[in-house]
Short mmCIF file of C-alpha atoms in Angstrom, two decimals:
data_model
loop_
_atom_site.label_atom_id
_atom_site.label_comp_id
_atom_site.label_asym_id
_atom_site.label_seq_id
_atom_site.Cartn_x
_atom_site.Cartn_y
_atom_site.Cartn_z
CA MET A 15 97.64 9.02 76.23
CA SER A 16 100.23 11.73 76.25
CA HIS A 17 102.25 8.82 76.53
CA HIS A 18 100.97 7.41 72.76
CA CYS A 19 100.84 10.93 71.62
CA HIS A 20 104.29 10.98 72.68
CA ASP A 21 105.26 7.56 70.82
CA GLU A 22 103.72 9.04 67.31
CA HIS A 23 105.99 11.96 67.62
CA ASP A 24 108.70 10.29 68.34
CA ASP A 25 108.06 7.46 65.27
CA HIS A 26 107.08 10.81 63.00
CA HIS A 27 110.47 13.05 63.82
CA HIS A 28 112.47 9.72 63.10
CA HIS A 29 111.39 9.28 59.47
CA HIS A 30 111.88 12.51 58.98
CA VAL A 31 115.46 12.31 59.64
CA GLY A 32 115.48 9.27 57.75
CA GLY A 33 113.80 11.40 54.89
CA ALA A 34 116.45 13.93 54.77
CA GLU A 35 119.36 11.48 55.06
CA HIS A 36 118.31 8.93 51.98
CA ASP A 37 117.56 12.47 50.06
CA HIS A 38 121.56 13.43 49.79
CA SER A 39 122.66 10.30 48.34
CA ASP A 40 123.37 13.70 45.40
CA ASP A 41 126.32 13.55 46.81
CA ILE A 42 127.93 11.29 43.87
CA THR A 43 126.86 13.77 41.57
CA PRO A 44 127.57 17.33 43.55
CA ALA A 45 126.28 20.50 42.14
CA VAL A 46 124.29 18.82 38.73
CA GLN A 47 121.64 18.09 41.24
CA PHE A 48 121.26 21.12 43.23
CA SER A 49 122.38 23.25 41.18
CA LEU A 50 121.75 26.81 40.41
CA TYR A 51 123.41 27.59 37.12
CA GLN A 52 120.39 28.36 35.24
CA HIS A 53 119.48 31.03 37.55
CA ILE A 54 122.79 33.10 37.86
CA ASN A 55 122.13 37.15 35.94
CA PHE A 56 125.41 35.92 34.39
CA ASP A 57 125.19 40.04 32.33
CA GLU A 58 124.81 41.58 35.67
CA ILE A 59 127.63 40.04 38.39
CA THR A 60 130.44 42.84 39.37
CA THR A 61 133.85 42.23 40.39
CA LEU A 62 135.42 44.49 42.25
CA ASN A 63 139.66 45.21 42.02
CA GLU A 64 139.89 42.23 39.37
CA GLN A 65 142.76 42.66 36.69
CA VAL A 66 140.74 41.60 33.68
CA HIS A 67 137.27 42.88 33.68
CA GLY A 68 134.90 40.68 33.51
CA SER A 69 137.05 37.58 34.15
CA GLY A 70 134.79 36.87 37.99
CA LYS A 71 132.17 36.44 35.32
CA ALA A 72 133.90 33.91 33.38
CA ILE A 73 134.74 31.70 36.28
CA ILE A 74 131.03 31.88 37.55
CA LYS A 75 130.13 31.41 34.06
CA LYS A 76 132.17 27.93 33.99
CA THR A 77 129.42 24.51 34.25
CA TRP A 78 130.27 21.81 36.66
CA ALA A 79 132.00 19.67 33.62
CA GLU A 80 134.53 22.91 33.55
CA ARG A 81 134.93 23.47 37.39
CA LEU A 82 139.07 21.95 36.52
CA GLU A 83 140.35 23.82 33.49
CA THR A 84 142.77 26.56 34.90
CA GLU A 85 141.06 28.87 31.81
CA PRO A 86 140.15 31.33 33.03
CA GLU A 87 140.85 32.45 36.88
CA VAL A 88 140.21 36.31 37.84
CA VAL A 89 143.15 37.71 39.88
CA SER A 90 143.20 40.21 42.18
CA ASP A 91 144.83 43.70 40.53
CA ALA A 92 145.59 46.26 43.14
CA ASP A 93 146.00 44.05 46.76
CA GLU A 94 144.70 40.92 47.66
CA GLN A 95 140.92 41.63 48.22
CA LEU A 96 138.29 40.46 45.83
CA ILE A 97 134.79 41.16 45.44
CA ILE A 98 132.56 39.32 43.50
CA ASN A 99 128.77 40.12 43.50
CA VAL A 100 126.15 37.78 42.16
CA PRO A 101 122.72 38.55 41.46
CA PHE A 102 120.03 35.72 40.72
CA THR A 103 117.04 35.24 38.37
CA ALA A 104 115.27 33.82 41.65
CA GLN A 105 114.70 33.52 44.67
CA ILE A 106 117.45 31.42 46.06
CA LYS A 107 117.85 29.01 49.46
CA LEU A 108 121.25 28.17 49.03
CA HIS A 109 122.47 25.36 50.15
CA ALA A 110 126.70 25.34 49.17
CA LEU A 111 129.14 27.48 47.45
CA LEU A 112 131.86 25.70 45.84
CA LEU A 113 135.27 26.65 45.10
CA ARG A 114 138.32 26.09 43.17
CA THR A 115 141.76 27.84 43.65
CA SER A 116 145.50 26.26 44.55
CA PRO A 117 147.67 25.54 46.36
CA SER A 118 149.93 29.13 45.77
CA PRO A 119 149.85 31.90 48.73
CA SER A 120 147.45 33.04 46.04
CA ALA A 121 144.24 31.44 47.20
CA PRO A 122 142.45 32.96 48.94
CA ARG A 123 142.22 32.67 52.69
CA THR A 124 138.79 34.00 54.23
CA LEU A 125 135.10 34.28 52.18
CA ARG A 126 132.52 36.82 53.81
CA LEU A 127 129.58 35.65 52.35
CA LEU A 128 126.53 38.83 53.07
CA ALA A 129 123.13 37.67 51.41
CA ASN A 130 120.85 40.73 50.01
CA ALA A 131 123.87 43.40 50.28
CA ASP A 132 124.48 46.24 47.53
CA ILE A 133 127.59 46.48 47.99
CA HIS A 134 130.06 48.33 45.73
CA ASP A 135 133.25 48.71 47.51
CA PHE A 136 135.70 47.71 49.90
CA ALA A 137 134.89 49.82 53.02
CA GLN A 138 131.71 49.09 52.84
CA ALA A 139 132.14 45.31 53.02
CA GLU A 140 134.50 45.81 55.88
CA ASP A 141 131.62 47.50 57.54
CA SER A 142 129.27 45.16 56.43
CA ALA A 143 128.57 41.71 58.87
CA PRO A 144 128.97 38.88 57.25
CA THR A 145 125.87 36.51 56.68
CA GLN A 146 127.92 34.12 56.78
CA GLU A 147 131.97 33.79 57.10
CA PHE A 148 134.03 31.15 56.13
CA GLU A 149 137.91 30.13 56.42
CA LEU A 150 139.07 28.23 53.57
CA SER A 151 141.95 25.77 52.05
CA GLN A 152 145.00 25.96 50.50
CA THR A 153 144.51 23.13 47.76
CA SER A 154 143.70 23.46 44.04
CA GLU A 155 140.67 20.84 44.88
CA ILE A 156 137.02 21.78 45.08
CA GLN A 157 135.86 23.40 48.16
CA GLU A 158 132.38 22.91 49.00
CA LEU A 159 131.75 25.05 51.75
CA PRO A 160 127.69 24.58 53.76
CA VAL A 161 125.94 27.39 54.34
CA LYS A 162 123.69 27.93 57.16
CA ARG A 163 120.49 27.93 54.83
CA ALA A 164 118.29 29.45 57.45
CA ARG A 165 120.02 32.61 56.74
CA PHE A 166 119.80 32.25 52.92
CA ASN A 167 116.75 31.06 52.75
CA ALA A 168 115.27 34.08 50.26
CA VAL A 169 118.41 34.93 48.66
CA GLN A 170 118.44 37.72 45.01
CA THR A 171 122.07 38.78 45.09
CA LEU A 172 125.17 37.50 47.34
CA CYS A 173 128.08 39.68 47.26
CA LEU A 174 131.41 37.25 47.78
CA PHE A 175 134.18 39.19 49.17
CA PHE A 176 137.19 37.84 49.88
CA PRO A 177 139.24 40.11 52.41
CA ASP A 178 143.00 38.38 52.26
CA ASN A 179 145.12 35.35 51.23
CA PHE A 180 147.83 32.73 52.09
CA SER A 181 150.12 35.54 51.66
CA GLN A 182 150.02 37.70 55.13
CA GLY A 183 150.70 39.99 52.99
CA GLU A 184 153.15 39.01 50.90
CA GLU A 185 151.02 38.56 47.64
CA ASP A 186 149.04 40.90 46.19
CA GLU A 187 147.23 38.44 43.93
CA THR A 188 144.53 36.55 44.75
CA ARG A 189 143.53 34.15 42.37
CA ILE A 190 140.57 31.79 41.65
CA SER A 191 139.21 29.44 39.14
CA TYR A 192 135.74 28.02 39.90
CA ILE A 193 132.42 29.68 42.22
CA GLY A 194 129.18 26.87 41.84
CA PHE A 195 126.95 27.68 43.46
CA LYS A 196 123.97 24.97 44.83
CA GLY A 197 120.20 25.19 46.32
CA GLU A 198 116.90 25.60 45.46
CA TRP A 199 114.69 28.43 43.74
CA MET A 200 111.36 29.38 43.46
CA THR A 201 110.80 31.84 40.23
CA ARG A 202 110.26 35.44 41.07
CA GLY A 203 106.89 35.04 38.42
CA GLN A 204 105.14 33.09 40.15
CA ALA A 205 105.00 34.09 43.76
CA PRO A 206 104.82 37.96 42.83
CA LYS A 207 101.23 37.51 41.06
CA ASN A 208 100.10 37.10 44.68
CA ILE A 209 101.14 40.37 45.81
CA VAL A 210 100.38 42.63 43.03
CA TYR A 211 96.86 41.21 43.19
CA GLU A 212 96.85 42.11 46.90
CA ALA A 213 98.09 45.42 46.56
CA ALA A 214 95.68 46.49 43.58
CA ALA A 215 92.78 45.03 45.44
CA ARG A 216 93.97 47.24 48.45
CA PRO A 217 94.18 50.44 46.79
CA SER A 218 90.64 49.96 44.77
CA ASP A 219 89.00 49.70 48.53
CA HIS A 220 90.16 52.71 49.45
CA LYS A 221 89.50 54.70 46.90
CA VAL A 222 85.56 54.12 46.84
CA ARG A 223 85.41 53.90 50.03
CA GLY A 224 87.50 57.68 50.39
CA VAL A 225 84.62 58.75 47.26
CA GLU A 226 81.65 57.79 50.16
CA GLU A 227 83.70 60.13 52.35
CA GLY A 228 84.09 63.29 49.44
CA ARG A 229 80.88 63.16 49.04
CA GLY A 230 79.08 63.44 52.59
CA VAL A 231 81.43 66.53 53.33
CA GLY A 232 80.59 67.95 49.92
CA SER A 233 76.38 67.16 50.49
CA THR A 234 77.03 68.67 54.31
CA GLN A 235 78.77 71.78 53.00
CA GLY A 236 76.20 72.84 49.94
CA GLN A 237 73.18 72.10 53.00
#
């Protein structure tokens, strides 16, 4: 009997794995089927240490069709480090990040992703444990960086910290020309209705109980 159940479980498991593999047929058009472009809050993107104000936002505003265009690009200013904070308009399940740099020494060497972190300066970024860290390539090809999805299954803001480039300290300018995001999303407006309803229901319960208790106390004092 138990053996029979075990077989059923194996069959089911095999079917599930097969289905998951089939779903990955989006590789023909990466970043289109699972693009998070429409869920980025572009107005609230902030970039630290960019030479030209708004250039970090501009490279994320590039569509998949514009990914190979060299301009605009974000260039670091005082040194080789860059931070880009990207808020989303929905709750995101991140699958992968897409990046285009160059074969030059100004290509970023490391990327540290911090999910739902409020990073305002480089000391804070250095001190924060990354949700995931990537060693990048020195290439003008699009780099697709798959994340460990369990760590990025409820993302509302994403901090991209580029601590260094391939120049080994010789080059102060780090250059990036495209960043894109792949994943799934859940609109923020759907789940909160439930939460707001429950939160509103509980205080009214308390209030009724409180009033009744208050009356009881009052009448005792009156006697």
